[in-house]
Amino acid sequence: MNLSASTGSLVAITIERYRAICLPFTPPLSKFQAKLIIAIVSMASFLVALPEVGAYKLGQPFGCTEQFPSVQLRKAYSLLLFLACYLLPLLFIAPAYTRMILRLWHDRDDFPSGGVTEDPKSHKRKRNVLKMMVSVVVCYAICMLPTYALFLWLDFGLTGNTPSYFFTLLSFTQIMNFFNSCVNPIIYWCLSEQFSKEFRKLLGCNKFNNFTRHHSSTTSSEPNVHSNVNHNTVPTKV
């Protein structure tokens, strides 16, 4: 379910970014519409994962294995997951981001001659968000591909018993899945000023920085006692 939910989230964010960049005069999504999209993505992810949940049975070697009623159903489900959760979304996302990149590039070239210009800060913010989302999509495509490729190989290319190294490969694909989830906050931190600002606030870094600046300003404003000492006087012994 987490894989399909990640894919649905990327598709929803892509649509939102496309509306903001390529269709700037369309009204932004309301809170109700955003909540509705989240609910649709969650429900669709649950429905996609439902057949796999029903196929889980207790067994060796990990205590829980997939046991579909027939091999054909297992193959059909694996192919459905690959198409619905990987290939088709990427075929939609890639042209959308290509169109957005071309739109921003043409807007940059049209700024000097256009009668109405966009705020440079807003344009820069859009470019940074676009870079961030392209990085997230590329990372997702690379990290998720081994998982789908492994199960397609298991269902369509492997004959006979499952080899012993299959579970080593399965562990590797799971690590790649976790890596994709772990690297996303790093991408957001590096390319999203708003995310890094809010994250520093959550960690209390802003309070530390404010304390440091206040302490430095207080120290610099204190009078230099040593500079006011009259060097012609001789200290007396008491």
mmCIF file of C-alpha atoms in Angstrom:
data_model
loop_
_atom_site.group_PDB
_atom_site.id
_atom_site.type_symbol
_atom_site.label_atom_id
_atom_site.label_comp_id
_atom_site.label_asym_id
_atom_site.label_seq_id
_atom_site.Cartn_x
_atom_site.Cartn_y
_atom_site.Cartn_z
ATOM 1 C CA MET A 1 0.000 0.000 0.000
ATOM 2 C CA ASN A 2 2.865 2.394 0.730
ATOM 3 C CA LEU A 3 4.216 2.034 -2.823
ATOM 4 C CA SER A 4 0.883 2.830 -4.442
ATOM 5 C CA ALA A 5 0.317 5.699 -1.993
ATOM 6 C CA SER A 6 3.722 7.186 -2.870
ATOM 7 C CA THR A 7 2.897 6.954 -6.560
ATOM 8 C CA GLY A 8 -0.514 8.549 -6.062
ATOM 9 C CA SER A 9 1.034 11.383 -4.057
ATOM 10 C CA LEU A 10 3.570 12.092 -6.807
ATOM 11 C CA VAL A 11 0.819 12.168 -9.431
ATOM 12 C CA ALA A 12 -1.303 14.521 -7.315
ATOM 13 C CA ILE A 13 1.640 16.864 -6.672
ATOM 14 C CA THR A 14 2.508 16.810 -10.377
ATOM 15 C CA ILE A 15 -1.028 17.894 -11.275
ATOM 16 C CA GLU A 16 -0.884 20.689 -8.692
ATOM 17 C CA ARG A 17 2.502 21.913 -9.982
ATOM 18 C CA TYR A 18 1.310 21.736 -13.583
ATOM 19 C CA ARG A 19 -1.709 23.876 -12.738
ATOM 20 C CA ALA A 20 0.475 26.451 -10.995
ATOM 21 C CA ILE A 21 3.103 26.717 -13.771
ATOM 22 C CA CYS A 22 1.387 25.905 -17.054
ATOM 23 C CA LEU A 23 -2.117 27.108 -16.117
ATOM 24 C CA PRO A 24 -1.363 30.090 -13.839
ATOM 25 C CA PHE A 25 -4.831 31.643 -14.174
ATOM 26 C CA THR A 26 -6.670 28.629 -12.805
ATOM 27 C CA PRO A 27 -7.815 29.070 -9.197
ATOM 28 C CA PRO A 28 -5.735 27.235 -6.553
ATOM 29 C CA LEU A 29 -7.098 24.162 -4.871
ATOM 30 C CA SER A 30 -9.244 24.743 -1.835
ATOM 31 C CA LYS A 31 -8.718 22.912 1.440
ATOM 32 C CA PHE A 32 -11.744 20.745 0.710
ATOM 33 C CA GLN A 33 -10.369 19.793 -2.712
ATOM 34 C CA ALA A 34 -6.956 19.003 -1.228
ATOM 35 C CA LYS A 35 -8.510 16.796 1.448
ATOM 36 C CA LEU A 36 -10.651 15.103 -1.201
ATOM 37 C CA ILE A 37 -7.571 14.310 -3.308
ATOM 38 C CA ILE A 38 -5.783 12.881 -0.273
ATOM 39 C CA ALA A 39 -8.803 10.714 0.498
ATOM 40 C CA ILE A 40 -9.018 9.488 -3.105
ATOM 41 C CA VAL A 41 -5.305 8.614 -3.181
ATOM 42 C CA SER A 42 -5.561 6.763 0.130
ATOM 43 C CA MET A 43 -8.665 4.836 -0.923
ATOM 44 C CA ALA A 44 -7.200 3.924 -4.313
ATOM 45 C CA SER A 45 -3.989 2.722 -2.645
ATOM 46 C CA PHE A 46 -6.010 0.570 -0.254
ATOM 47 C CA LEU A 47 -8.020 -0.978 -3.086
ATOM 48 C CA VAL A 48 -4.885 -1.734 -5.104
ATOM 49 C CA ALA A 49 -3.270 -3.460 -2.108
ATOM 50 C CA LEU A 50 -6.423 -5.360 -1.119
ATOM 51 C CA PRO A 51 -5.828 -8.459 -3.322
ATOM 52 C CA GLU A 52 -2.342 -8.874 -1.882
ATOM 53 C CA VAL A 53 -3.679 -8.668 1.660
ATOM 54 C CA GLY A 54 -6.193 -11.403 0.861
ATOM 55 C CA ALA A 55 -3.462 -13.618 -0.603
ATOM 56 C CA TYR A 56 -1.221 -13.503 2.477
ATOM 57 C CA LYS A 57 -0.964 -16.824 4.290
ATOM 58 C CA LEU A 58 1.226 -18.121 7.076
ATOM 59 C CA GLY A 59 4.152 -20.077 5.726
ATOM 60 C CA GLN A 60 7.902 -20.402 5.351
ATOM 61 C CA PRO A 61 10.501 -18.957 5.250
ATOM 62 C CA PHE A 62 9.383 -15.588 6.678
ATOM 63 C CA GLY A 63 6.124 -16.651 8.299
ATOM 64 C CA CYS A 64 3.956 -14.826 5.730
ATOM 65 C CA THR A 65 3.847 -15.536 1.990
ATOM 66 C CA GLU A 66 1.608 -14.794 -0.983
ATOM 67 C CA GLN A 67 -0.603 -17.694 -2.031
ATOM 68 C CA PHE A 68 -2.896 -16.709 -4.894
ATOM 69 C CA PRO A 69 -5.567 -19.162 -6.058
ATOM 70 C CA SER A 70 -3.684 -19.597 -9.337
ATOM 71 C CA VAL A 71 -0.407 -18.651 -10.960
ATOM 72 C CA GLN A 72 -2.262 -16.651 -13.611
ATOM 73 C CA LEU A 73 -3.859 -14.436 -10.972
ATOM 74 C CA ARG A 74 -0.485 -13.796 -9.352
ATOM 75 C CA LYS A 75 1.007 -12.848 -12.721
ATOM 76 C CA ALA A 76 -1.931 -10.598 -13.518
ATOM 77 C CA TYR A 77 -1.625 -8.845 -10.158
ATOM 78 C CA SER A 78 2.130 -8.322 -10.554
ATOM 79 C CA LEU A 79 1.576 -6.868 -14.009
ATOM 80 C CA LEU A 80 -1.219 -4.641 -12.670
ATOM 81 C CA LEU A 81 1.047 -3.263 -9.938
ATOM 82 C CA PHE A 82 3.833 -2.554 -12.424
ATOM 83 C CA LEU A 83 1.521 -0.759 -14.827
ATOM 84 C CA ALA A 84 -0.698 1.104 -12.351
ATOM 85 C CA CYS A 85 1.931 2.004 -9.733
ATOM 86 C CA TYR A 86 5.060 2.525 -11.827
ATOM 87 C CA LEU A 87 4.995 2.618 -15.622
ATOM 88 C CA LEU A 88 1.777 4.540 -16.356
ATOM 89 C CA PRO A 89 2.341 7.185 -13.636
ATOM 90 C CA LEU A 90 5.878 7.809 -14.916
ATOM 91 C CA LEU A 91 4.582 8.073 -18.481
ATOM 92 C CA PHE A 92 2.246 10.790 -17.184
ATOM 93 C CA ILE A 93 4.716 12.535 -14.871
ATOM 94 C CA ALA A 94 7.676 12.727 -17.283
ATOM 95 C CA PRO A 95 5.866 14.680 -20.057
ATOM 96 C CA ALA A 96 4.216 16.920 -17.462
ATOM 97 C CA TYR A 97 7.537 17.980 -15.946
ATOM 98 C CA THR A 98 9.058 18.346 -19.404
ATOM 99 C CA ARG A 99 6.260 20.733 -20.303
ATOM 100 C CA MET A 100 6.758 22.658 -17.056
ATOM 101 C CA ILE A 101 10.524 22.987 -17.651
ATOM 102 C CA LEU A 102 9.948 24.271 -21.179
ATOM 103 C CA ARG A 103 7.328 26.717 -19.904
ATOM 104 C CA LEU A 104 9.672 28.175 -17.286
ATOM 105 C CA TRP A 105 12.498 28.349 -19.822
ATOM 106 C CA HIS A 106 10.347 30.223 -22.338
ATOM 107 C CA ASP A 107 9.038 32.559 -19.625
ATOM 108 C CA ARG A 108 12.609 33.447 -18.729
ATOM 109 C CA ASP A 109 13.374 34.307 -22.355
ATOM 110 C CA ASP A 110 10.190 36.356 -22.690
ATOM 111 C CA PHE A 111 10.786 38.516 -19.580
ATOM 112 C CA PRO A 112 12.801 41.321 -21.235
ATOM 113 C CA SER A 113 10.317 41.880 -24.101
ATOM 114 C CA GLY A 114 7.008 41.096 -22.397
ATOM 115 C CA GLY A 115 4.722 43.856 -21.319
ATOM 116 C CA VAL A 116 3.791 42.139 -18.043
ATOM 117 C CA THR A 117 6.571 40.485 -16.091
ATOM 118 C CA GLU A 118 6.386 38.021 -13.242
ATOM 119 C CA ASP A 119 7.937 38.715 -9.890
ATOM 120 C CA PRO A 120 11.537 37.388 -10.103
ATOM 121 C CA LYS A 121 11.263 35.914 -6.609
ATOM 122 C CA SER A 122 8.101 34.057 -7.551
ATOM 123 C CA HIS A 123 9.742 32.775 -10.721
ATOM 124 C CA LYS A 124 12.802 31.622 -8.779
ATOM 125 C CA ARG A 125 10.589 29.911 -6.209
ATOM 126 C CA LYS A 126 8.766 28.026 -8.962
ATOM 127 C CA ARG A 127 12.082 26.891 -10.445
ATOM 128 C CA ASN A 128 13.311 25.647 -7.071
ATOM 129 C CA VAL A 129 10.082 23.735 -6.460
ATOM 130 C CA LEU A 130 10.331 22.247 -9.937
ATOM 131 C CA LYS A 131 13.929 21.133 -9.338
ATOM 132 C CA MET A 132 12.883 19.588 -6.038
ATOM 133 C CA MET A 133 9.996 17.625 -7.512
ATOM 134 C CA VAL A 134 12.035 16.431 -10.513
ATOM 135 C CA SER A 135 14.683 15.165 -8.088
ATOM 136 C CA VAL A 136 12.010 13.379 -6.038
ATOM 137 C CA VAL A 137 10.510 11.732 -9.138
ATOM 138 C CA VAL A 138 13.898 10.620 -10.496
ATOM 139 C CA CYS A 139 14.860 9.195 -7.107
ATOM 140 C CA TYR A 140 11.525 7.384 -6.896
ATOM 141 C CA ALA A 141 11.894 5.906 -10.393
ATOM 142 C CA ILE A 142 15.414 4.626 -9.676
ATOM 143 C CA CYS A 143 14.680 3.245 -6.203
ATOM 144 C CA MET A 144 11.372 1.567 -7.061
ATOM 145 C CA LEU A 145 12.455 -0.065 -10.316
ATOM 146 C CA PRO A 146 14.350 -2.976 -8.660
ATOM 147 C CA THR A 147 11.244 -3.963 -6.689
ATOM 148 C CA TYR A 148 8.941 -4.212 -9.692
ATOM 149 C CA ALA A 149 11.640 -5.766 -11.865
ATOM 150 C CA LEU A 150 12.298 -8.450 -9.260
ATOM 151 C CA PHE A 151 8.672 -9.531 -8.987
ATOM 152 C CA LEU A 152 8.169 -9.437 -12.758
ATOM 153 C CA TRP A 153 11.218 -11.680 -13.098
ATOM 154 C CA LEU A 154 9.830 -13.983 -10.400
ATOM 155 C CA ASP A 155 6.422 -14.315 -12.083
ATOM 156 C CA PHE A 156 7.313 -14.199 -15.787
ATOM 157 C CA GLY A 157 10.989 -15.043 -16.197
ATOM 158 C CA LEU A 158 11.810 -17.563 -13.494
ATOM 159 C CA THR A 159 11.195 -21.243 -14.041
ATOM 160 C CA GLY A 160 11.455 -23.930 -11.411
ATOM 161 C CA ASN A 161 12.084 -23.360 -7.732
ATOM 162 C CA THR A 162 12.885 -19.956 -6.318
ATOM 163 C CA PRO A 163 16.683 -19.591 -6.021
ATOM 164 C CA SER A 164 18.209 -18.985 -2.628
ATOM 165 C CA TYR A 165 19.649 -15.613 -3.645
ATOM 166 C CA PHE A 166 16.160 -14.309 -4.413
ATOM 167 C CA PHE A 167 15.655 -13.336 -0.788
ATOM 168 C CA THR A 168 18.986 -11.479 -0.829
ATOM 169 C CA LEU A 169 17.740 -9.513 -3.827
ATOM 170 C CA LEU A 170 14.429 -8.964 -2.058
ATOM 171 C CA SER A 171 16.256 -7.489 0.941
ATOM 172 C CA PHE A 172 18.163 -5.187 -1.410
ATOM 173 C CA THR A 173 14.943 -3.920 -2.994
ATOM 174 C CA GLN A 174 13.478 -3.238 0.442
ATOM 175 C CA ILE A 175 16.587 -1.250 1.346
ATOM 176 C CA MET A 176 16.123 0.766 -1.845
ATOM 177 C CA ASN A 177 12.513 1.444 -0.872
ATOM 178 C CA PHE A 178 13.594 2.682 2.549
ATOM 179 C CA PHE A 179 16.363 4.750 0.960
ATOM 180 C CA ASN A 180 13.803 6.497 -1.232
ATOM 181 C CA SER A 181 11.799 7.481 1.855
ATOM 182 C CA CYS A 182 14.926 8.608 3.716
ATOM 183 C CA VAL A 183 16.372 10.711 0.912
ATOM 184 C CA ASN A 184 13.189 12.709 0.276
ATOM 185 C CA PRO A 185 13.576 14.939 3.383
ATOM 186 C CA ILE A 186 17.188 15.595 2.336
ATOM 187 C CA ILE A 187 16.019 16.725 -1.095
ATOM 188 C CA TYR A 188 13.380 18.954 0.505
ATOM 189 C CA TRP A 189 15.989 20.412 2.869
ATOM 190 C CA CYS A 190 18.413 21.237 0.058
ATOM 191 C CA LEU A 191 15.942 22.619 -2.489
ATOM 192 C CA SER A 192 13.031 23.991 -0.448
ATOM 193 C CA GLU A 193 13.723 27.104 1.583
ATOM 194 C CA GLN A 194 10.310 26.926 3.251
ATOM 195 C CA PHE A 195 10.813 23.292 4.302
ATOM 196 C CA SER A 196 14.279 23.934 5.738
ATOM 197 C CA LYS A 197 13.000 27.014 7.573
ATOM 198 C CA GLU A 198 10.110 25.138 9.171
ATOM 199 C CA PHE A 199 12.323 22.149 9.981
ATOM 200 C CA ARG A 200 14.872 24.369 11.735
ATOM 201 C CA LYS A 201 12.017 25.935 13.664
ATOM 202 C CA LEU A 202 10.802 22.463 14.670
ATOM 203 C CA LEU A 203 14.268 21.559 15.946
ATOM 204 C CA GLY A 204 14.572 24.821 17.847
ATOM 205 C CA CYS A 205 17.488 26.035 15.743
ATOM 206 C CA ASN A 206 15.912 29.468 15.338
ATOM 207 C CA LYS A 207 15.846 29.958 19.095
ATOM 208 C CA PHE A 208 19.517 29.045 19.299
ATOM 209 C CA ASN A 209 20.386 31.423 16.453
ATOM 210 C CA ASN A 210 18.373 34.235 18.051
ATOM 211 C CA PHE A 211 20.127 33.641 21.376
ATOM 212 C CA THR A 212 23.522 33.685 19.647
ATOM 213 C CA ARG A 213 22.754 36.901 17.802
ATOM 214 C CA HIS A 214 21.402 38.531 20.972
ATOM 215 C CA HIS A 215 24.460 37.464 22.956
ATOM 216 C CA SER A 216 26.802 38.743 20.250
ATOM 217 C CA SER A 217 25.018 42.099 20.030
ATOM 218 C CA THR A 218 25.046 42.467 23.818
ATOM 219 C CA THR A 219 28.749 41.703 23.974
ATOM 220 C CA SER A 220 29.593 44.134 21.202
ATOM 221 C CA SER A 221 27.550 46.923 22.852
ATOM 222 C CA GLU A 222 29.363 46.658 26.205
ATOM 223 C CA PRO A 223 31.957 49.405 26.757
ATOM 224 C CA ASN A 224 35.577 48.401 26.472
ATOM 225 C CA VAL A 225 36.896 48.886 29.990
ATOM 226 C CA HIS A 226 40.510 48.444 29.034
ATOM 227 C CA SER A 227 40.357 51.170 26.403
ATOM 228 C CA ASN A 228 39.379 53.746 29.069
ATOM 229 C CA VAL A 229 42.288 53.054 31.378
ATOM 230 C CA ASN A 230 44.753 55.934 31.760
ATOM 231 C CA HIS A 231 48.138 54.418 30.985
ATOM 232 C CA ASN A 232 49.946 57.294 32.763
ATOM 233 C CA THR A 233 48.712 56.234 36.201
ATOM 234 C CA VAL A 234 50.648 53.824 38.373
ATOM 235 C CA PRO A 235 48.728 51.239 40.381
ATOM 236 C CA THR A 236 49.192 51.506 44.121
ATOM 237 C CA LYS A 237 49.762 48.726 46.578
ATOM 238 C CA VAL A 238 47.065 48.249 49.145
#
